[in-house]
PDB file of C-alpha atoms in Angstrom:
ATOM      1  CA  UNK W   1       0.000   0.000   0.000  1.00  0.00           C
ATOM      2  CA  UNK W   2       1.913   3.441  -1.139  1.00  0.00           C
ATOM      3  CA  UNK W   3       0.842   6.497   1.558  1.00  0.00           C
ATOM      4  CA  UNK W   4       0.512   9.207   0.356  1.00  0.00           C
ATOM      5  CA  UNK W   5       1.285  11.089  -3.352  1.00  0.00           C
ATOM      6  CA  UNK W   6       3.459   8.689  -5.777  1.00  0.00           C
ATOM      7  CA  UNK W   7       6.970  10.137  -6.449  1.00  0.00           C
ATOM      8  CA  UNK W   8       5.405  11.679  -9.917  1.00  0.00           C
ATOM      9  CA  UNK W   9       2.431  13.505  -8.629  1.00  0.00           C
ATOM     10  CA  UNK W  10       4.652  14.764  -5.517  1.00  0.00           C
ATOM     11  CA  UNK W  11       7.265  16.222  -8.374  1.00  0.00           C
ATOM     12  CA  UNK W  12       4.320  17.882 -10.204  1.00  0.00           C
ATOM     13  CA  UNK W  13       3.005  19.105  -6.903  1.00  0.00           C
ATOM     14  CA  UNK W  14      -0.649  17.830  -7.840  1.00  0.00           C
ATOM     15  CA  UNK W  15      -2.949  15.571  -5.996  1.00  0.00           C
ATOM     16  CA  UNK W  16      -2.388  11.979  -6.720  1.00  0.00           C
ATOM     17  CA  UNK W  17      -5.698  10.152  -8.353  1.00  0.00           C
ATOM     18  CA  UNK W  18      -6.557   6.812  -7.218  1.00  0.00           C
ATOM     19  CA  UNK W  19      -6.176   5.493 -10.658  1.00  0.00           C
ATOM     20  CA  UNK W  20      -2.907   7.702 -11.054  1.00  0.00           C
ATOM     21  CA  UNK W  21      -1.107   5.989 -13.849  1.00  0.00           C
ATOM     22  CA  UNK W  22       2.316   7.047 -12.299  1.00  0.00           C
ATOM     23  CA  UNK W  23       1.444   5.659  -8.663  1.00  0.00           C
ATOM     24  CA  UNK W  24       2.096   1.744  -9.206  1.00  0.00           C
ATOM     25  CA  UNK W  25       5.443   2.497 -10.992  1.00  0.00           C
ATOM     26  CA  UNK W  26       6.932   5.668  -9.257  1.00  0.00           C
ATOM     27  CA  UNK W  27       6.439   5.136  -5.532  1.00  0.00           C
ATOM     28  CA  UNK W  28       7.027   8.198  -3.180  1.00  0.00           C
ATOM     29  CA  UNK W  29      10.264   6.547  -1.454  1.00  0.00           C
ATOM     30  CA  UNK W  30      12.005   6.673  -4.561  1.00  0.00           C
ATOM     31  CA  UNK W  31      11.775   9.869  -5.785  1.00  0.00           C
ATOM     32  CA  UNK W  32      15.416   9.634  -8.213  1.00  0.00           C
ATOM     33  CA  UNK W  33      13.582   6.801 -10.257  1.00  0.00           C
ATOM     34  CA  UNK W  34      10.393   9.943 -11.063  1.00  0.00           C
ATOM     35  CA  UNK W  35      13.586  12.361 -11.912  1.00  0.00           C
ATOM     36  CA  UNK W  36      15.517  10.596 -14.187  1.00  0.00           C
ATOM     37  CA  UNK W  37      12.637   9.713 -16.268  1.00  0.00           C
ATOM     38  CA  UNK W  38      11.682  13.225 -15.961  1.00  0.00           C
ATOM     39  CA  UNK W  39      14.728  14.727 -16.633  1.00  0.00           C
ATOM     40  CA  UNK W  40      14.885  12.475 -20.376  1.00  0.00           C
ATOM     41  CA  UNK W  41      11.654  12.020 -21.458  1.00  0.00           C
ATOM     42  CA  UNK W  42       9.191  14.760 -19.374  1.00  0.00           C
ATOM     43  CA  UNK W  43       6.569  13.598 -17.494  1.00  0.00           C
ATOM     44  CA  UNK W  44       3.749  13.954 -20.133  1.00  0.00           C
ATOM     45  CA  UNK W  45       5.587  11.592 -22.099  1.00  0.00           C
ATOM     46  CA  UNK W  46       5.882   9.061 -19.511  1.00  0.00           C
ATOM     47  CA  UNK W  47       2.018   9.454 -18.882  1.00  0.00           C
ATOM     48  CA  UNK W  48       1.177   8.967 -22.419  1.00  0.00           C
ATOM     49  CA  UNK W  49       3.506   5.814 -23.069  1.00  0.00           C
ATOM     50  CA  UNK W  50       2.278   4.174 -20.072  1.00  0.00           C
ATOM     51  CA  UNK W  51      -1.813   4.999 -21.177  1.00  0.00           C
ATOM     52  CA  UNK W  52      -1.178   3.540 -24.342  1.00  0.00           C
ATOM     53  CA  UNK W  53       0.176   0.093 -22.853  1.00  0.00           C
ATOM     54  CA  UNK W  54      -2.548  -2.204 -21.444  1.00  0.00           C
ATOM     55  CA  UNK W  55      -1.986  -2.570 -17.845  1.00  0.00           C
ATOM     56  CA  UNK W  56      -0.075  -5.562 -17.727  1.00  0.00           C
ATOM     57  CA  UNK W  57       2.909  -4.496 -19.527  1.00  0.00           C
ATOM     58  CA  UNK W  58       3.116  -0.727 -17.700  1.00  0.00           C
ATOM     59  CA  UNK W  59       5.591  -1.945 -14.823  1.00  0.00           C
ATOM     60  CA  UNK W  60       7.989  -3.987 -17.818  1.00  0.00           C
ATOM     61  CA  UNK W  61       7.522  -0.530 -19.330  1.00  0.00           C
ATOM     62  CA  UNK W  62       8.245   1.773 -16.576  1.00  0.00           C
ATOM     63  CA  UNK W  63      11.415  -0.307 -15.531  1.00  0.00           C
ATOM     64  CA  UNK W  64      12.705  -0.340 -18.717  1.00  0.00           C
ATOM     65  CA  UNK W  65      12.234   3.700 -19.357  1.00  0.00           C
ATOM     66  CA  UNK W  66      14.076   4.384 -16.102  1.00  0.00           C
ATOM     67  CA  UNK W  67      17.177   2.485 -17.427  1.00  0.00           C
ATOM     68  CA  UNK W  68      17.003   3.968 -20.626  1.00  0.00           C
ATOM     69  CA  UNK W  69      16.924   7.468 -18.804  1.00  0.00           C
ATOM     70  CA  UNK W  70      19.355   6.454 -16.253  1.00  0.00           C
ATOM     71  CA  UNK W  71      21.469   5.557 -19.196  1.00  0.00           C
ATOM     72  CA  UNK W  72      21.004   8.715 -20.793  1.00  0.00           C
ATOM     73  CA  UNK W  73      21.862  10.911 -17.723  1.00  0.00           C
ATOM     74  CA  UNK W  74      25.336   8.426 -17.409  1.00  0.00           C
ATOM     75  CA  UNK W  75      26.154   8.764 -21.017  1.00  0.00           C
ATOM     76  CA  UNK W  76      24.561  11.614 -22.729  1.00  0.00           C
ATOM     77  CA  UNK W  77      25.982  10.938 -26.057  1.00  0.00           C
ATOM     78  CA  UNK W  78      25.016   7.240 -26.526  1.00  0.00           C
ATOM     79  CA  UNK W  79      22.723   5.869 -23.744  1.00  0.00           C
ATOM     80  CA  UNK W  80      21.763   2.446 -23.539  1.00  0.00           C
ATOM     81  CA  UNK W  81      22.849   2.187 -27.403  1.00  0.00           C
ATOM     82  CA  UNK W  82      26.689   2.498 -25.638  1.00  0.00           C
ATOM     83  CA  UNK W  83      25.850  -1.126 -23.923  1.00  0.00           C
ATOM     84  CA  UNK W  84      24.683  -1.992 -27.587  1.00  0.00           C
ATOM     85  CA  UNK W  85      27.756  -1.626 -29.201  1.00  0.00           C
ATOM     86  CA  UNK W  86      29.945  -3.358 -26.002  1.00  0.00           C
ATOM     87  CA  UNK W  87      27.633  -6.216 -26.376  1.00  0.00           C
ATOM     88  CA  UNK W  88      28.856  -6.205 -29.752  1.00  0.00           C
ATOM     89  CA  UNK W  89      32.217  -5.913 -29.364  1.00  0.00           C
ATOM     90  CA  UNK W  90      31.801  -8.977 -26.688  1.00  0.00           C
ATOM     91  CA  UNK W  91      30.011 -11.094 -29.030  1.00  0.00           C
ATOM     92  CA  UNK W  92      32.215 -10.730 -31.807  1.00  0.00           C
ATOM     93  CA  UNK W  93      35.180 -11.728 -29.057  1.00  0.00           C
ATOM     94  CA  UNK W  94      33.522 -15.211 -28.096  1.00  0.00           C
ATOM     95  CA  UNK W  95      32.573 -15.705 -32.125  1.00  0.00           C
ATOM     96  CA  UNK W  96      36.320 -15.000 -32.916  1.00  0.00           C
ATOM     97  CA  UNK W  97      37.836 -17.000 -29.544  1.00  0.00           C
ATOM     98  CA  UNK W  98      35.029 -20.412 -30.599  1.00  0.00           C
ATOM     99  CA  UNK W  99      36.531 -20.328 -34.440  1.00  0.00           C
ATOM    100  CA  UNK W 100      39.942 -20.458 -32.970  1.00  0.00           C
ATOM    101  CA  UNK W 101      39.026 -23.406 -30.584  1.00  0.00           C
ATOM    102  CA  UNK W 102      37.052 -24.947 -33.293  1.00  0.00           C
ATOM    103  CA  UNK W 103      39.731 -24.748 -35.510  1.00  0.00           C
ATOM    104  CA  UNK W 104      41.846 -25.564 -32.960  1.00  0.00           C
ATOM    105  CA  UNK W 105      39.602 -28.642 -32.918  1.00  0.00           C
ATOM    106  CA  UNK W 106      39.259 -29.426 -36.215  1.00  0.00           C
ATOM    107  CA  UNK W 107      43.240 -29.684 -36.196  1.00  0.00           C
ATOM    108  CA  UNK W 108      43.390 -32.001 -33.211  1.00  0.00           C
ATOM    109  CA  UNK W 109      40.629 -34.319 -34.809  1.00  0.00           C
ATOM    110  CA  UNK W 110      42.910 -34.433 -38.064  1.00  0.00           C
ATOM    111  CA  UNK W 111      46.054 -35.551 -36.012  1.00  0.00           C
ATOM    112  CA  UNK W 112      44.267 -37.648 -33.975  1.00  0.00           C
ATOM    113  CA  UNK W 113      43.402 -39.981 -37.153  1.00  0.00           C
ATOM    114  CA  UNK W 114      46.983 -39.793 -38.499  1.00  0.00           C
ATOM    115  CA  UNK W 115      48.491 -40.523 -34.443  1.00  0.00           C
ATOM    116  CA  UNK W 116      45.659 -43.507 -34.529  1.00  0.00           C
ATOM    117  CA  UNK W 117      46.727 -44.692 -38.223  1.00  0.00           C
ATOM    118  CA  UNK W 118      50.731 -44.256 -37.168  1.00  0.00           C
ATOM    119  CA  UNK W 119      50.165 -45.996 -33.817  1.00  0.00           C
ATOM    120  CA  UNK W 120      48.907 -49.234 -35.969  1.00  0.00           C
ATOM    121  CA  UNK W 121      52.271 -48.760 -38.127  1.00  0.00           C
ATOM    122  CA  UNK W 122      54.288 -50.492 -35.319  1.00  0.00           C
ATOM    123  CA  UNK W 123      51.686 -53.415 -35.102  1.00  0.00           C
ATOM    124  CA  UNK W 124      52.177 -53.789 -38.739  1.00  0.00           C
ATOM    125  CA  UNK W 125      56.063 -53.706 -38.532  1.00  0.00           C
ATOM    126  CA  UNK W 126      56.325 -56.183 -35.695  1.00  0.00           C
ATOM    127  CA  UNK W 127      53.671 -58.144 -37.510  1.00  0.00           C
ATOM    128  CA  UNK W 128      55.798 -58.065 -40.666  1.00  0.00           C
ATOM    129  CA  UNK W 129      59.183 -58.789 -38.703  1.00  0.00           C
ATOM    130  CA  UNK W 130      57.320 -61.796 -37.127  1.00  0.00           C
ATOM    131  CA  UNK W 131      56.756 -63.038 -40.740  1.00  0.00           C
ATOM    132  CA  UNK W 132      60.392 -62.727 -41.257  1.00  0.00           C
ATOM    133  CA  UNK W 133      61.695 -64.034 -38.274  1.00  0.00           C
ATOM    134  CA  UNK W 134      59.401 -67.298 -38.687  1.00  0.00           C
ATOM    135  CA  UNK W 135      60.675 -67.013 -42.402  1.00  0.00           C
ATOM    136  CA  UNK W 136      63.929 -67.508 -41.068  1.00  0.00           C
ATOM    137  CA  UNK W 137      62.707 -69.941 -38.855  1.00  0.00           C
ATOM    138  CA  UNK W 138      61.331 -71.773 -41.809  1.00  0.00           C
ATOM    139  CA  UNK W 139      63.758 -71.078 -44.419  1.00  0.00           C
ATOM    140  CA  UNK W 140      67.012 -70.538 -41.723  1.00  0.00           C
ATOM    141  CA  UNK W 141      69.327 -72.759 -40.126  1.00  0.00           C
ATOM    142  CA  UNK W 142      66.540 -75.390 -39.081  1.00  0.00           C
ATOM    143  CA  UNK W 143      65.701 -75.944 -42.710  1.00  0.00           C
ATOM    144  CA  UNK W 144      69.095 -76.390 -43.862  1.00  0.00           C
ATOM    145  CA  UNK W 145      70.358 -78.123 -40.917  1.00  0.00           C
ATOM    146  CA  UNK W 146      71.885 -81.364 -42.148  1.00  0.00           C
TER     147      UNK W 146
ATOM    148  CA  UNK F   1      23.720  23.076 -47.489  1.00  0.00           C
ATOM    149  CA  UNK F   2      20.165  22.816 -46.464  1.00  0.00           C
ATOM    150  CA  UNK F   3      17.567  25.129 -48.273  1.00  0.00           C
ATOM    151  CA  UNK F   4      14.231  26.170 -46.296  1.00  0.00           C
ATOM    152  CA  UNK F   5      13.286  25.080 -42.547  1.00  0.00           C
ATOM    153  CA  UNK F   6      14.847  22.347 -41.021  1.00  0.00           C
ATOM    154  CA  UNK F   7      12.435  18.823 -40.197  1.00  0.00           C
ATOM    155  CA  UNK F   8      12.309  20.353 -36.538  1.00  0.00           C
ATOM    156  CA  UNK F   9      11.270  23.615 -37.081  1.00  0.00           C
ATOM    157  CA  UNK F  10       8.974  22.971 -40.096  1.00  0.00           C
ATOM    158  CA  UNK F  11       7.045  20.925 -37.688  1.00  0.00           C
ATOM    159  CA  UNK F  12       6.799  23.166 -35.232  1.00  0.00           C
ATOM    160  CA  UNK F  13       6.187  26.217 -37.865  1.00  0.00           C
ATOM    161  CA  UNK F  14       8.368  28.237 -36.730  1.00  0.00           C
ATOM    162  CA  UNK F  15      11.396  29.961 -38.077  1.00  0.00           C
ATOM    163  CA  UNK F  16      14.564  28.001 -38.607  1.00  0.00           C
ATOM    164  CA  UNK F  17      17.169  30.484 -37.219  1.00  0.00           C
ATOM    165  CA  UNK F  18      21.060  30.130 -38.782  1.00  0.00           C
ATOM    166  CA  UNK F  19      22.053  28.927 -35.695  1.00  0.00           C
ATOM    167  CA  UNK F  20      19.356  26.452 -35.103  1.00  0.00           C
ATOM    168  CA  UNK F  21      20.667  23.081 -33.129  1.00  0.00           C
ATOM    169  CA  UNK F  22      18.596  21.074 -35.041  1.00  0.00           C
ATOM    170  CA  UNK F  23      19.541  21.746 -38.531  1.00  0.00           C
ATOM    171  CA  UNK F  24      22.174  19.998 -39.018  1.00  0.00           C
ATOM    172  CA  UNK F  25      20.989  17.095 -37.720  1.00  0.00           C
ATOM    173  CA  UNK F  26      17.238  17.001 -38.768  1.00  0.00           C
ATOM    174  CA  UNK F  27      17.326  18.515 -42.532  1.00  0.00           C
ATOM    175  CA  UNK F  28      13.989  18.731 -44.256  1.00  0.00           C
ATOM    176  CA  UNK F  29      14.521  15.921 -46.692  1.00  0.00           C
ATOM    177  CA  UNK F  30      13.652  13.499 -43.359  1.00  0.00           C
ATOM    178  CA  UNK F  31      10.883  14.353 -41.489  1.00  0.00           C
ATOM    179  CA  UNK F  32       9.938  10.958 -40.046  1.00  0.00           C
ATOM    180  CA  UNK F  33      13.728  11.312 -37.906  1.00  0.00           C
ATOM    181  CA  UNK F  34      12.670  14.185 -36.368  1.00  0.00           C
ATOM    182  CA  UNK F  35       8.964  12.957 -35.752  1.00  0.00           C
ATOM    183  CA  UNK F  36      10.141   9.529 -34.000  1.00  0.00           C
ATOM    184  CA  UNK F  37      11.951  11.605 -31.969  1.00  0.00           C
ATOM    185  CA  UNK F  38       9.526  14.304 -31.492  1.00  0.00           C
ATOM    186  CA  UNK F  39       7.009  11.610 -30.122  1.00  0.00           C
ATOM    187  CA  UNK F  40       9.306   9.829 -28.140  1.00  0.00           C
ATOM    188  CA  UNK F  41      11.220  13.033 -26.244  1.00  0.00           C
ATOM    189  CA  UNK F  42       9.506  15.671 -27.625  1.00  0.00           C
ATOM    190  CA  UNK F  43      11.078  18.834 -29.405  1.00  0.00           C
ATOM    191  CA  UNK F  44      12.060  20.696 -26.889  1.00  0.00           C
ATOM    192  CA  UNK F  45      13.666  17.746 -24.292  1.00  0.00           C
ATOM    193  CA  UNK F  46      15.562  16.843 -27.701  1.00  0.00           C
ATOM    194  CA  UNK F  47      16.819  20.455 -28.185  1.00  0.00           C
ATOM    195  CA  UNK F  48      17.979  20.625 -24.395  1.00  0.00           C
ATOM    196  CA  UNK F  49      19.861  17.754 -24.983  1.00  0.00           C
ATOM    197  CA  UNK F  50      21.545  18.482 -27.681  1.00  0.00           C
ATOM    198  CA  UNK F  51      22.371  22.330 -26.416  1.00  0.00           C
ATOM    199  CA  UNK F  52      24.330  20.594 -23.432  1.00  0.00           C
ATOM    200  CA  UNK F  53      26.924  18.728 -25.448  1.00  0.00           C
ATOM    201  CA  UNK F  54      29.610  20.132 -27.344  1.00  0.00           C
ATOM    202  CA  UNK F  55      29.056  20.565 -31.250  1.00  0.00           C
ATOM    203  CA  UNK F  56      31.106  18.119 -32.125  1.00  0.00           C
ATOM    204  CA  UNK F  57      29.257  14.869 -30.538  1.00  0.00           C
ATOM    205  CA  UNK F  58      25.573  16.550 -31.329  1.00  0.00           C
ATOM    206  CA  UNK F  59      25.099  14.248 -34.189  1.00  0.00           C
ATOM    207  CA  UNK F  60      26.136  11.081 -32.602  1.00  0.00           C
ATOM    208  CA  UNK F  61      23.933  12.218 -29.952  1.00  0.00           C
ATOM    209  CA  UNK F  62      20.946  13.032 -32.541  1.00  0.00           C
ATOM    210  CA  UNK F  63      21.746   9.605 -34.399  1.00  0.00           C
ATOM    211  CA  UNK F  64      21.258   7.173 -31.098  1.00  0.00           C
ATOM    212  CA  UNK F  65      18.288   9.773 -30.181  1.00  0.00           C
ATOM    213  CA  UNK F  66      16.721   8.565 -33.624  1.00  0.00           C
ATOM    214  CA  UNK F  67      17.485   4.820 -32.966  1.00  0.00           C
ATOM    215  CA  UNK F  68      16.242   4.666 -29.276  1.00  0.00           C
ATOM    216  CA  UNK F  69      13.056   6.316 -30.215  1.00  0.00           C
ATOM    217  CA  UNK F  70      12.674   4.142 -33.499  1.00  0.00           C
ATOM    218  CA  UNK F  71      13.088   1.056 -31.368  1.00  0.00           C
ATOM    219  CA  UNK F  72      10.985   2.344 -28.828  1.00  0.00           C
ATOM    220  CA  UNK F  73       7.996   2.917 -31.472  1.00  0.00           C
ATOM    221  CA  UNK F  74       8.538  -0.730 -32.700  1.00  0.00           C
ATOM    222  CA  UNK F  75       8.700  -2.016 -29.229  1.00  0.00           C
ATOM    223  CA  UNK F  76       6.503   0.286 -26.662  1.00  0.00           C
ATOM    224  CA  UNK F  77       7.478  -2.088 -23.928  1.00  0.00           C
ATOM    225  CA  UNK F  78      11.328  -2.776 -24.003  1.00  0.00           C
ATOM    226  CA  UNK F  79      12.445  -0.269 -26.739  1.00  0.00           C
ATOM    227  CA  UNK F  80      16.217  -1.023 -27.884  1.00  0.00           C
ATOM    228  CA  UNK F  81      16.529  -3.025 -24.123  1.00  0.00           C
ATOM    229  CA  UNK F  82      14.877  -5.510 -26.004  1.00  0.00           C
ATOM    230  CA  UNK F  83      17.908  -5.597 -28.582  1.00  0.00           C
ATOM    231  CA  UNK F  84      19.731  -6.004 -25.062  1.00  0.00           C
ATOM    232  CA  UNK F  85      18.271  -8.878 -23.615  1.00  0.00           C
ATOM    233  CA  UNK F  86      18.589 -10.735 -27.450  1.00  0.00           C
ATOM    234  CA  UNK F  87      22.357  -9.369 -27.199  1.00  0.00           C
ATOM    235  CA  UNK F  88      23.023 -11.225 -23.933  1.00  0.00           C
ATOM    236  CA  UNK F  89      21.191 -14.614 -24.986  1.00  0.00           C
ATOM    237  CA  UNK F  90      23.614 -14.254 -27.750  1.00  0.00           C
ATOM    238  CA  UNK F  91      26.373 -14.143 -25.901  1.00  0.00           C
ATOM    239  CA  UNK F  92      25.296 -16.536 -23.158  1.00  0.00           C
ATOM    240  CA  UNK F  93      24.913 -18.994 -26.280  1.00  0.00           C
ATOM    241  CA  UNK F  94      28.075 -18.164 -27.746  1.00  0.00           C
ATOM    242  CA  UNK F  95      29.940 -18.697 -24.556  1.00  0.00           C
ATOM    243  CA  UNK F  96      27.556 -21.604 -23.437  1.00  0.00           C
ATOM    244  CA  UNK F  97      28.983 -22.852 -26.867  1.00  0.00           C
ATOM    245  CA  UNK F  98      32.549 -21.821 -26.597  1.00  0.00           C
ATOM    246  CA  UNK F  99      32.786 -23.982 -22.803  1.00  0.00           C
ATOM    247  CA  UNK F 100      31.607 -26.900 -24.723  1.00  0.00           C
ATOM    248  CA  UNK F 101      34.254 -26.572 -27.791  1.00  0.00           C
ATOM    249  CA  UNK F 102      37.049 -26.347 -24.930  1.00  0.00           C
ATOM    250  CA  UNK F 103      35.338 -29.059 -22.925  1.00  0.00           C
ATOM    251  CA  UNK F 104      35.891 -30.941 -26.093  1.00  0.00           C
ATOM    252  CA  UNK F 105      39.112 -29.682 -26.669  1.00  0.00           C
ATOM    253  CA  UNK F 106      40.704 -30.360 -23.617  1.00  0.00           C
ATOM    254  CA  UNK F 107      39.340 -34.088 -23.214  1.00  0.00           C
ATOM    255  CA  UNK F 108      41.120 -34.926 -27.415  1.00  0.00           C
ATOM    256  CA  UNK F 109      44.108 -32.962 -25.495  1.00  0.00           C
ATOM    257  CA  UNK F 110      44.151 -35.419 -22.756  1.00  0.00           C
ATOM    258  CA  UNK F 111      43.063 -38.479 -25.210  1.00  0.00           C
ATOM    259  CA  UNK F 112      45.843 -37.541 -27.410  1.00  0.00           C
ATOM    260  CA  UNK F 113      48.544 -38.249 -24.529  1.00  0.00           C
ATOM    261  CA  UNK F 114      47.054 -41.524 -23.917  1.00  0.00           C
ATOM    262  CA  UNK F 115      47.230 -41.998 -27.698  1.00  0.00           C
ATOM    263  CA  UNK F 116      50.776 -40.791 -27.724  1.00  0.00           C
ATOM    264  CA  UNK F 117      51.313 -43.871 -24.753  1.00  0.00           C
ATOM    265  CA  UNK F 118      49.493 -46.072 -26.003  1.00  0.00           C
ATOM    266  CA  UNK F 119      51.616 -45.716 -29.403  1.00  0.00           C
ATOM    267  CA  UNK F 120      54.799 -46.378 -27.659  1.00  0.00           C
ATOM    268  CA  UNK F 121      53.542 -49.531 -26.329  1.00  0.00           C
ATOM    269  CA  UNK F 122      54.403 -51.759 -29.455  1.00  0.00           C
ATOM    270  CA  UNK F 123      57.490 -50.337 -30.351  1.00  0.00           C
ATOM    271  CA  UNK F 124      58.552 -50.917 -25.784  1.00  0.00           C
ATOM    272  CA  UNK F 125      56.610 -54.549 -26.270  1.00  0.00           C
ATOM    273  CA  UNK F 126      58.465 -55.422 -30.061  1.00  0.00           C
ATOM    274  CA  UNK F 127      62.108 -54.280 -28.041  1.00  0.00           C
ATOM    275  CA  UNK F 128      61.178 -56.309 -25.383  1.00  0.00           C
ATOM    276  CA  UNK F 129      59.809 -59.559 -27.613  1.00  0.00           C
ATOM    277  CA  UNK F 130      63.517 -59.029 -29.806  1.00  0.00           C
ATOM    278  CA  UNK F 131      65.105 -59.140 -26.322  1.00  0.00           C
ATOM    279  CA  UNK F 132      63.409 -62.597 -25.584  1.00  0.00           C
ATOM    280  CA  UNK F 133      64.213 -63.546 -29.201  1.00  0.00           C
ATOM    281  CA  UNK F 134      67.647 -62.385 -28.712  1.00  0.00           C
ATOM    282  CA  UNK F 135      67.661 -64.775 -25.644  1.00  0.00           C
ATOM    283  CA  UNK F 136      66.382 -67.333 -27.021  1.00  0.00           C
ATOM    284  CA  UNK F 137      69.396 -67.396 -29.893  1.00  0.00           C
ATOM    285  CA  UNK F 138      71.885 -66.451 -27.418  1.00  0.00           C
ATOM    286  CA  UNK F 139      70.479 -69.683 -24.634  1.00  0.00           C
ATOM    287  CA  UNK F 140      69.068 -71.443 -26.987  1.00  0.00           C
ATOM    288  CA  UNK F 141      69.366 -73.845 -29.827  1.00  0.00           C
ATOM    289  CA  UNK F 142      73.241 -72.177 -31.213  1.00  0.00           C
ATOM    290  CA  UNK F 143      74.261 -72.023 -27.400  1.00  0.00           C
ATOM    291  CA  UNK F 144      72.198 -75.732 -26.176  1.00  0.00           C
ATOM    292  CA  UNK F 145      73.755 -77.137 -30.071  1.00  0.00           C
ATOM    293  CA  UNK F 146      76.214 -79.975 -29.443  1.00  0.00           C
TER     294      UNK F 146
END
């Protein structure tokens, strides 16, 4: 239950209606959230944005105005659209670090078939020496042993 | 150079002065950039805006004024938070993905120096069976021979 005149009435210095369209979004005990919106976009502004929104989506809509504003008063040049272009910037880092660790990947998977395909290469030379030591065997001293 | 009344003043029939701040910014050519503005801020929050930073970052400033309030017309709720919000899915995705590729990365790392071990073990078992072999010529039938 809010006492008293919301935070947007109180900075107009008019009485606050019971169906004040401020009054469930700008509470008196924060009167900086009234200002910066305020301050950015006027408060007839704010009062026609939030009429034109069906009820349910005025606090979304009043939350999201007072960041924008808050952004504005931070960074008067670029606002929110300054987080924009970070996020950017941060997303294009973790797209160009994952192709690097794909690639990365891709090469590992490529040596891993020629390490698997060289690690049968021994098996293949003992099984070949075998064949010539039992050739010996068979063809060696026992064979032409008097 | 512009000829006639800038997109701000034309709307708000008045006189476009030579030193008007919105000139530059809002020439007549364009009068939706200085209406989504207009119903967003309204003139006159716009031209306070713009009066408080130096010249030479007013048209950055009028550019991101545009965008905000052209997002904000498409999206009454979140505005160009929305592009936000889709910006740090992105990125959560991205580096949701990225973790996985060096997840992936890091177990062929660890696979590969098993491989690598694993690879010496013929050539350590094929020294080893020559060794026997060895024996067996050197205490066997040449050695055991009458």
């Amino acid at each position: 239950m809010i006492l008293g005149r919301c935070a947007a009435c109180k900075s107009q210095r008019k009485r606050c209606p019971s169906d004040c369209v401020f009054s469930p979004y700008f509470p008196p005990d924060n009167p900086e959230r009234f200002a910066s919106v305020q301050k950015i976009y006027g408060a007839s502004k704010v009062e026609k944005m939030l009429q034109e929104l069906p009820p349910h989506l005025r606090a979304h809509a009043a939350d999201v105005l007072c960041f924008e504003a808050q952004c504005r008063i931070q960074d008067p040049v670029y606002g929110c659209v300054g987080i924009i272009s970070q996020l950017h910037q941060q997303i294009q880092d973790a797209e160009r670090q994952l192709a690097m660790t794909q690639a990365q990947l891709a090469i590992y998977n490529s040596n891993n078939i020629i390490v698997q395909q060289l690690s049968q290469i021994p098996q293949i030379e003992e099984n070949a020496s075998n064949f010539n030591i039992l050739g010996q065997f068979q063809n060696g001293p026992f064979t032409q042993a008097p």
